Short mmCIF file of C-alpha atoms in Angstrom, two decimals:
data_model
loop_
_atom_site.label_atom_id
_atom_site.label_comp_id
_atom_site.label_asym_id
_atom_site.label_seq_id
_atom_site.Cartn_x
_atom_site.Cartn_y
_atom_site.Cartn_z
CA UNK H 457 -29.21 19.01 0.54
CA UNK H 458 -28.34 15.31 0.44
CA UNK H 459 -26.45 15.63 -2.84
CA UNK H 460 -24.67 18.80 -1.68
CA UNK H 461 -23.56 17.09 1.53
CA UNK H 462 -22.35 14.06 -0.43
CA UNK H 463 -20.36 16.18 -2.88
CA UNK H 464 -18.74 18.13 -0.03
CA UNK H 465 -17.85 14.87 1.73
CA UNK H 466 -16.36 13.35 -1.43
CA UNK H 467 -14.29 16.46 -2.16
CA UNK H 468 -13.01 16.69 1.42
CA UNK H 469 -12.18 12.97 1.58
CA UNK H 470 -10.21 13.05 -1.67
CA UNK H 471 -8.47 16.27 -0.68
CA UNK H 472 -7.41 14.86 2.69
CA UNK H 473 -6.19 11.62 1.08
CA UNK H 474 -4.15 13.60 -1.46
CA UNK H 475 -2.57 15.75 1.28
CA UNK H 476 -1.66 12.62 3.25
CA UNK H 477 -0.11 11.12 0.13
CA UNK H 478 2.00 14.27 -0.28
CA UNK H 479 3.23 13.89 3.30
CA UNK H 480 4.84 10.55 2.41
CA UNK H 481 7.49 12.26 0.28
CA UNK H 482 7.62 15.46 2.32
CA UNK H 483 6.55 14.94 5.97
CA UNK H 484 6.64 18.66 6.75
CA UNK H 485 4.60 19.73 3.70
CA UNK H 486 1.19 19.57 5.39
CA UNK H 487 0.06 19.42 8.99
CA UNK H 488 -1.44 16.17 10.24
CA UNK H 489 -3.96 18.26 12.18
CA UNK H 490 -5.11 19.95 8.95
CA UNK H 491 -5.63 16.55 7.31
CA UNK H 492 -7.58 15.23 10.29
CA UNK H 493 -9.75 18.38 10.36
CA UNK H 494 -10.49 17.99 6.66
CA UNK H 495 -11.28 14.32 7.25
CA UNK H 496 -13.51 15.25 10.19
CA UNK H 497 -15.44 17.71 8.00
CA UNK H 498 -15.93 15.00 5.39
CA UNK H 499 -17.00 12.59 8.13
CA UNK H 500 -19.68 15.01 9.38
CA UNK H 501 -21.18 15.64 5.94
CA UNK H 502 -20.93 11.94 5.11
CA UNK H 503 -22.77 11.17 8.36
CA UNK H 504 -25.64 13.45 7.35
CA UNK H 505 -25.85 11.71 3.96
CA UNK H 506 -25.78 8.25 5.57
CA UNK H 507 -28.61 9.17 7.95
CA UNK H 508 -30.73 10.65 5.17
CA UNK H 509 -30.27 7.60 2.94
CA UNK H 510 -30.95 4.99 5.61
CA UNK H 511 -33.93 6.42 7.49
CA UNK H 512 -37.43 6.56 6.03
CA UNK H 513 -40.89 6.78 7.62
CA UNK H 514 -41.55 3.17 6.53
CA UNK H 515 -38.32 1.87 8.13
CA UNK H 516 -34.58 1.52 7.53
CA UNK H 517 -33.07 0.95 4.09
CA UNK H 518 -30.15 -1.50 4.32
CA UNK H 519 -29.48 -1.78 0.60
CA UNK H 520 -26.02 -2.79 -0.57
CA UNK H 521 -24.67 0.63 -1.50
CA UNK H 522 -26.17 2.35 1.53
CA UNK H 523 -24.78 -0.18 3.98
CA UNK H 524 -21.42 0.06 2.23
CA UNK H 525 -21.48 3.82 2.79
CA UNK H 526 -22.44 3.30 6.45
CA UNK H 527 -19.55 0.86 7.00
CA UNK H 528 -17.07 3.24 5.36
CA UNK H 529 -18.38 6.07 7.56
CA UNK H 530 -17.85 3.96 10.69
CA UNK H 531 -14.35 2.99 9.49
CA UNK H 532 -13.44 6.67 9.04
CA UNK H 533 -14.83 7.55 12.47
CA UNK H 534 -12.85 4.79 14.20
CA UNK H 535 -9.71 5.71 12.26
CA UNK H 536 -9.97 9.43 13.05
CA UNK H 537 -10.43 8.70 16.75
CA UNK H 538 -7.64 6.10 16.82
CA UNK H 539 -5.21 8.38 14.97
CA UNK H 540 -5.22 10.72 17.97
CA UNK H 541 -3.61 7.95 20.05
CA UNK H 542 -1.74 5.85 17.48
CA UNK H 543 0.27 6.73 14.39
CA UNK H 544 -2.30 5.55 11.84
CA UNK H 545 -2.45 8.57 9.56
CA UNK H 546 -1.21 6.65 6.52
CA UNK H 547 -4.38 4.55 6.58
CA UNK H 548 -6.18 7.73 5.51
CA UNK H 549 -4.78 7.12 2.01
CA UNK H 550 -6.92 3.99 1.69
CA UNK H 551 -9.87 4.76 3.98
CA UNK H 552 -10.77 8.22 2.67
CA UNK H 553 -11.05 7.29 -1.03
CA UNK H 554 -13.02 4.17 -0.05
CA UNK H 555 -15.44 6.40 1.90
CA UNK H 556 -15.71 8.80 -1.05
CA UNK H 557 -16.55 5.99 -3.49
CA UNK H 558 -19.15 4.38 -1.22
CA UNK H 559 -20.74 7.75 -0.47
CA UNK H 560 -21.06 8.43 -4.21
CA UNK H 561 -22.56 4.99 -4.90
CA UNK H 562 -25.04 5.32 -2.04
CA UNK H 563 -26.24 8.74 -3.18
CA UNK H 564 -26.21 8.37 -6.96
CA UNK H 565 -26.61 4.65 -7.74
CA UNK H 566 -30.11 3.08 -7.89
CA UNK H 567 -31.54 1.99 -4.54
CA UNK H 568 -31.54 -1.82 -4.27
CA UNK H 569 -32.87 -2.27 -0.73
CA UNK H 570 -36.23 -2.38 1.00
CA UNK H 571 -37.53 -0.14 3.78
CA UNK H 572 -38.12 -2.32 6.85
CA UNK H 573 -38.77 -2.00 10.56
CA UNK H 574 -36.47 -4.14 12.74
CA UNK H 575 -36.92 -5.46 16.26
CA UNK H 576 -34.59 -4.30 19.02
CA UNK H 577 -32.66 -7.58 19.13
CA UNK H 578 -32.19 -7.57 15.38
CA UNK H 579 -30.95 -3.97 15.47
CA UNK H 580 -28.33 -5.01 18.06
CA UNK H 581 -27.24 -7.88 15.80
CA UNK H 582 -26.98 -5.58 12.78
CA UNK H 583 -24.99 -2.94 14.67
CA UNK H 584 -22.55 -5.51 16.06
CA UNK H 585 -22.10 -7.00 12.59
CA UNK H 586 -21.41 -3.58 11.07
CA UNK H 587 -18.92 -2.69 13.81
CA UNK H 588 -17.12 -6.03 13.41
CA UNK H 589 -16.92 -5.60 9.63
CA UNK H 590 -15.65 -2.04 10.06
CA UNK H 591 -12.88 -3.12 12.44
CA UNK H 592 -11.82 -5.93 10.12
CA UNK H 593 -11.78 -3.48 7.20
CA UNK H 594 -9.33 -1.32 9.14
CA UNK H 595 -7.31 -4.42 10.02
CA UNK H 596 -7.13 -5.39 6.33
CA UNK H 597 -5.90 -1.90 5.36
CA UNK H 598 -3.38 -2.02 8.20
CA UNK H 599 -2.21 -5.48 7.09
CA UNK H 600 -1.53 -4.17 3.57
CA UNK H 601 0.56 -1.32 4.97
CA UNK H 602 2.38 -3.77 7.26
CA UNK H 603 3.18 -6.04 4.33
CA UNK H 604 4.55 -3.12 2.34
CA UNK H 605 6.57 -1.94 5.33
CA UNK H 606 8.25 -5.33 5.73
CA UNK H 607 9.16 -5.48 2.03
CA UNK H 608 10.67 -1.98 2.17
CA UNK H 609 12.72 -2.96 5.22
CA UNK H 610 14.11 -5.98 3.36
CA UNK H 611 15.02 -3.69 0.45
CA UNK H 612 16.72 -1.26 2.89
CA UNK H 613 14.51 1.71 1.95
CA UNK H 614 14.42 4.40 4.63
CA UNK H 615 12.42 7.19 3.00
CA UNK H 616 8.79 7.81 2.08
CA UNK H 617 6.27 5.40 3.59
CA UNK H 618 8.78 3.59 5.78
CA UNK H 619 10.00 6.81 7.37
CA UNK H 620 6.44 7.78 8.35
CA UNK H 621 5.51 4.47 10.01
CA UNK H 622 6.07 3.23 13.58
CA UNK H 623 8.51 0.31 14.08
CA UNK H 624 7.42 -3.05 12.67
CA UNK H 625 6.79 -4.54 16.13
CA UNK H 626 4.35 -1.73 16.99
CA UNK H 627 2.60 -2.13 13.65
CA UNK H 628 2.13 -5.85 14.34
CA UNK H 629 0.85 -5.14 17.84
CA UNK H 630 -1.69 -2.65 16.46
CA UNK H 631 -2.83 -5.21 13.89
CA UNK H 632 -3.56 -7.84 16.52
CA UNK H 633 -5.30 -5.30 18.75
CA UNK H 634 -7.66 -4.60 15.83
CA UNK H 635 -8.09 -8.33 15.19
CA UNK H 636 -8.98 -9.07 18.81
CA UNK H 637 -11.49 -6.22 18.88
CA UNK H 638 -13.08 -7.35 15.61
CA UNK H 639 -13.07 -10.99 16.71
CA UNK H 640 -14.95 -10.19 19.93
CA UNK H 641 -17.50 -8.11 18.02
CA UNK H 642 -17.94 -10.80 15.36
CA UNK H 643 -18.38 -13.48 18.03
CA UNK H 644 -21.06 -11.39 19.74
CA UNK H 645 -22.73 -10.67 16.40
CA UNK H 646 -22.94 -14.39 15.60
CA UNK H 647 -24.39 -15.15 19.06
CA UNK H 648 -27.04 -12.42 18.72
CA UNK H 649 -27.78 -13.69 15.21
CA UNK H 650 -28.62 -17.14 16.54
CA UNK H 651 -30.73 -15.53 19.28
CA UNK H 652 -32.69 -12.96 17.30
CA UNK H 653 -32.72 -14.03 13.63
CA UNK H 654 -35.56 -16.44 12.97
CA UNK H 655 -33.59 -18.86 10.77
CA UNK H 656 -29.94 -18.10 10.05
CA UNK H 657 -29.76 -21.04 7.64
CA UNK H 658 -32.76 -20.03 5.54
CA UNK H 659 -32.11 -20.06 1.80
CA UNK H 660 -31.35 -16.34 1.55
CA UNK H 661 -29.16 -16.33 4.70
CA UNK H 662 -27.29 -19.66 4.55
CA UNK H 663 -24.50 -18.30 2.31
CA UNK H 664 -23.94 -15.34 4.65
CA UNK H 665 -24.07 -17.44 7.83
CA UNK H 666 -21.70 -20.18 6.64
CA UNK H 667 -19.10 -17.76 5.26
CA UNK H 668 -19.28 -15.66 8.44
CA UNK H 669 -18.64 -18.74 10.57
CA UNK H 670 -15.72 -19.78 8.34
CA UNK H 671 -14.29 -16.25 8.63
CA UNK H 672 -14.68 -16.48 12.42
CA UNK H 673 -12.71 -19.75 12.36
CA UNK H 674 -9.98 -18.17 10.24
CA UNK H 675 -9.54 -15.32 12.72
CA UNK H 676 -9.71 -17.74 15.68
CA UNK H 677 -6.90 -19.83 14.15
CA UNK H 678 -4.85 -16.70 13.45
CA UNK H 679 -5.19 -15.41 17.02
CA UNK H 680 -4.40 -18.87 18.43
CA UNK H 681 -1.40 -19.13 16.10
CA UNK H 682 -0.17 -15.76 17.34
CA UNK H 683 -0.55 -16.76 21.00
CA UNK H 684 0.80 -20.31 20.74
CA UNK H 685 3.17 -20.29 17.77
CA UNK H 686 4.18 -16.64 17.52
CA UNK H 687 2.73 -16.08 14.04
CA UNK H 688 3.65 -12.68 12.65
CA UNK H 689 4.50 -10.61 9.56
CA UNK H 690 3.42 -12.16 6.25
CA UNK H 691 1.63 -15.10 7.89
CA UNK H 692 -0.53 -12.68 9.87
CA UNK H 693 -1.13 -10.57 6.76
CA UNK H 694 -2.29 -13.54 4.67
CA UNK H 695 -4.68 -14.84 7.32
CA UNK H 696 -6.03 -11.34 8.00
CA UNK H 697 -6.78 -10.71 4.33
CA UNK H 698 -8.20 -14.20 3.88
CA UNK H 699 -10.66 -13.72 6.72
CA UNK H 700 -11.62 -10.28 5.41
CA UNK H 701 -12.33 -11.62 1.91
CA UNK H 702 -14.60 -14.28 3.43
CA UNK H 703 -16.46 -11.64 5.44
CA UNK H 704 -16.79 -9.42 2.37
CA UNK H 705 -18.25 -12.30 0.38
CA UNK H 706 -20.55 -13.20 3.28
CA UNK H 707 -21.97 -9.73 3.63
CA UNK H 708 -21.87 -8.07 0.24
CA UNK H 709 -21.92 -11.26 -1.84
CA UNK H 710 -25.21 -12.38 -0.36
CA UNK H 711 -26.72 -8.89 -0.58
CA UNK H 712 -25.74 -8.51 -4.23
CA UNK H 713 -27.26 -11.90 -5.09
CA UNK H 714 -30.52 -11.21 -3.25
CA UNK H 715 -30.97 -7.51 -4.12
CA UNK H 716 -29.65 -7.31 -7.66
CA UNK H 717 -29.63 -10.73 -9.30
CA UNK H 718 -32.72 -12.37 -7.79
CA UNK H 719 -34.82 -9.19 -7.87
CA UNK H 720 -33.62 -8.46 -11.37
#
């Protein structure tokens, strides 16, 4: 059942992404509601697969591929909900294939994690970290679209992607709304980490902790620069992507080293 659910999710994700891509050249070719319903179906089957892969009688498996699938699932859920209020449908083109790839890796790649029981405080820290990473993933995707939108405007293109996007000012506002939300979650995750993790600077955690703090500083500088200096457009894009790369290295870099290289 796990493999069937994963295959259905992958097929639905890729189908929805392809339909959204077709809408760029022909906005009336497919209904946005149809694409969201297809994405919702993929999200439901993906959710079943995530639950089955993470939960075991001995504890929770937070291996690299399985956590990656969980994060992608959360990203899709947030995006589907947000797309009902904001014009974010074009992010489906990046988020859905990402979810399909991570779902496939989680289900079919070798398991690299351990099954462990976690205390309540540690579970809160993990959930906040995952939510923060998910929001920043969306922000990074949004920043890439924003960067492309600005370049198309300078080249005086009016069709395709540019025609389907909100005005540049609204896109920038949405980006900073995501950044503020992610920044608050990351700040809370770091605080709970210091409260509930026994030693955040232990040998196997130091890399993750230091890079996470540096990423927090990057986002803090970006948000301060926006408020005090009016940073926008390509400056905001570069700082957003820089902070995201640091977070990606903090989370997945440390897990890959511990789970694959050291164990190997």
